[in-house]
Amino acid sequence: MRFPINVDAFRTLARRRLPRRIFDYVDGGAEDERGLRRNRAAFERLAFLPQRLVDVSRRNQSTTLLGQTIAAPLLIGPTGMNGLVWPNGDIALARAARRAGIPFVMSTASNVSLERLAGEAGGELWYQLYVLHRDLADSLVDRAASAGYRTLVATVDVTLNGKRERDLRNGFALPLRFTPQACLDALAHPRWTYALLRSGGVPTLANIESSNGAGIEARAALLSRQMDASFAWEDLSRLRDRWPHRLIVKGILRPDDALRCIELGADGVIVSNHGARQLDDAVAPLDVLPEIKAACASGGALMLDSGIRRGSDVVKAVALGADAVLLGRATLYGLAVGGEAGAFRVLEIVQDEIDRTLAMLGCAYLSDVRAHHLRPVSSGYGALFGGFTHGDQAERYEHHDRGCQEERTP
Ligand SMILES: Cc1cc2nc3c(=O)[nH]c(=O)nc-3n(C[C@H](O)[C@H](O)[C@H](O)COP(=O)(O)O)c2cc1C
């Protein structure tokens, strides 16, 4: 099968392949979707300042994350209901990640159980936890440890579900209902419908169904995506005590929160606005990354997601201090187009773009990339957002860069 040549073209094809309400569930953001645009704008307003006459004939984008070597500064992030995009989508994504030599993060809202994924996919698997219900969360955490997961990602930006207006308009809700409109949509996408029927029909929330701690309440909560909104610092601390392995906190946007996570014993944070699916006007993660890097200078892995569509985006995030980034929709578009092969192709494309960016930037190694390789595009954004002038921003990056130098010098 011939695949598209970039993530955006995969998105266009995914829109054709998936019924509208499924595509919109994947693609959409909260409310007016300003956050989706803001996430992209954050990357677009940074330009590269390449260094010339550097020997870049041999390049290497592998890196170390939490003590482990990964082939690229990438992870496939946690996404729920992957089985609606492709039959057994969780396994397909995990296998694509394994082939690419990077970790896969399984969502609480996955459609295969965490035990089955561990048995069938292999590779470096992380488990993402939503706290819907305390007893259920405890049971999931214990199961993940027994099944061999060694990194737990606690997502803390879903105190309640974002107002995703495409889903509201399309009547997308769990359990999936087949209204006349939805049936017509399914008929218009026979390949998707056939694959869904062949794989056993509408996928279930396998981790919850099979959990001892899953009472009726917990199931209803996950189906309506109602989280335990009382989950606070002392609960995170309790989780830290219960989970004996690496703990990462996902959904952090403030330096003080990031520092508090690390002080509490977390091994790292993921700077994320949940791909603009929660609070529409939340800040773009890239815009706060330098401050968070400075706040966590003493330690902890720093990851970022939200809006990554190109290898050059990855390099910009690394230049501002990220150790690695997570892909959300990018690999889902690949999954929609070609299952495991499609998701793997997206990873290959992003890795190739990272490699090209490194070469043209004058960096043989990923660890050579620094903030001095970036300049804000002079487009008047500084004035628009009132905070900084072009010069201030450049100075801020240079300041940040000095902070990173010691740490990265071998
Ligand atoms: C369809 C979909 C489902 C998601 N489900 C989850 C989830 O179950 N748990 C979670 O922590 N984040 C979830 N996210 C957020 C992603 O992990 C990630 O933060 C986001 O997609 C990154 O933005 P990007 O899609 O622009 O790359 C989901 C995102 C999408 C698009």
XYZ file of N, CA and C and ligand atoms in Angstrom, residues 25-28 36 39 77-82 107-109 128 130 153 155 157-158 164 250 272-277 305-309 326-330 332, ligand 1:
151
model
N -14.315 12.738 16.655
C -13.882 12.386 18.018
C -12.353 12.456 18.116
N -11.673 11.949 17.078
C -10.206 11.952 17.076
C -9.657 13.366 16.856
N -10.218 14.035 15.887
C -9.625 15.267 15.360
C -9.997 16.514 16.164
N -11.139 16.452 16.825
C -11.711 17.672 17.401
C -11.026 18.157 18.665
N -6.575 24.290 19.506
C -5.935 23.514 18.431
C -5.041 24.433 17.604
N -1.963 25.643 19.636
C -0.894 24.635 19.733
C -0.018 24.645 18.483
N 1.415 8.479 22.520
C 0.715 8.876 23.739
C -0.563 8.074 23.957
N -1.135 8.207 25.175
C -2.346 7.447 25.484
C -3.573 8.046 24.806
N -4.309 7.230 24.097
C -5.573 7.685 23.507
C -6.629 6.607 23.747
N -7.801 7.049 24.166
C -8.868 6.106 24.480
C -9.652 5.731 23.238
N -10.265 4.556 23.268
C -11.155 4.081 22.207
C -10.448 3.918 20.856
N -9.198 3.451 20.903
C -8.465 3.219 19.651
C -9.128 2.142 18.791
N -3.898 3.700 27.283
C -4.880 4.511 28.018
C -5.747 3.655 28.940
N -6.226 4.259 30.013
C -7.240 3.612 30.856
C -8.459 3.242 30.010
N -8.763 4.103 29.027
C -9.947 3.872 28.193
C -9.596 3.052 26.948
N -1.341 4.417 31.343
C -1.888 5.724 31.742
C -3.119 5.529 32.626
N -6.437 7.123 34.567
C -7.444 8.137 34.878
C -8.026 7.750 36.215
N 1.560 6.614 34.046
C 1.334 8.025 33.701
C -0.007 8.446 34.311
N -2.805 10.988 34.518
C -3.308 12.168 33.794
C -4.128 13.021 34.747
N -5.308 16.354 33.976
C -5.988 17.521 33.382
C -7.431 17.224 32.967
N -7.961 16.100 33.446
C -9.364 15.798 33.117
C -10.173 15.745 34.418
N -16.516 19.182 24.084
C -16.123 18.940 22.684
C -17.373 19.030 21.828
N 0.921 13.685 33.836
C 0.597 14.235 32.505
C -0.478 15.316 32.617
N 1.407 19.340 28.833
C 0.362 18.986 27.863
C -0.910 19.766 28.144
N -1.623 20.139 27.078
C -2.990 20.633 27.283
C -3.997 19.634 26.682
N -3.579 18.375 26.665
C -4.452 17.280 26.233
C -4.865 17.451 24.761
N -3.937 17.985 23.984
C -4.255 18.191 22.567
C -5.432 19.127 22.385
N -5.547 20.136 23.278
C -6.617 21.162 23.196
C -8.013 20.548 23.267
N -8.142 19.453 23.966
C -9.459 18.798 24.082
C -10.131 19.114 25.410
N 3.533 17.251 24.872
C 2.713 16.900 23.712
C 1.748 18.022 23.411
N 0.962 17.840 22.373
C -0.083 18.755 21.910
C 0.356 19.542 20.688
N -0.077 19.075 19.546
C 0.133 19.821 18.306
C 1.295 19.346 17.459
N 1.965 18.254 17.856
C 3.140 17.814 17.077
C 2.689 17.112 15.799
N 3.105 17.658 14.666
C 2.739 17.076 13.370
C 3.941 16.863 12.461
N 5.261 13.294 22.939
C 4.253 12.268 22.666
C 3.440 12.667 21.438
N 3.133 11.661 20.623
C 2.246 11.888 19.489
C 0.861 11.383 19.862
N -0.156 12.177 19.580
C -1.530 11.751 19.843
C -2.235 11.489 18.530
N -2.744 12.559 17.935
C -3.518 12.383 16.697
C -2.665 11.894 15.534
N -1.401 12.324 15.471
C -0.577 11.977 14.294
C -0.599 10.468 14.044
N -2.737 8.370 15.309
C -4.121 7.904 15.114
C -4.546 8.057 13.654
C -8.837 10.551 20.403
C -8.011 10.944 21.589
C -8.168 10.259 22.785
C -7.394 10.603 23.885
N -7.501 9.862 25.033
C -6.654 10.113 26.080
C -6.639 9.250 27.204
O -7.380 8.277 27.279
N -5.786 9.558 28.213
C -4.932 10.638 28.175
O -4.165 10.868 29.109
N -4.918 11.454 27.086
C -5.733 11.196 26.053
N -5.684 11.994 24.926
C -4.686 13.086 24.860
C -3.367 12.577 24.266
O -2.704 11.695 25.138
C -2.406 13.745 23.981
O -2.244 14.515 25.139
C -2.860 14.640 22.839
O -3.506 13.888 21.835
C -1.676 15.354 22.240
O -2.072 16.241 21.244
P -1.986 15.915 19.674
O -3.132 14.991 19.404
O -2.169 17.245 19.054
O -0.663 15.263 19.415
C -6.465 11.676 23.811
C -6.327 12.363 22.593
C -7.077 11.994 21.496
C -6.857 12.725 20.203
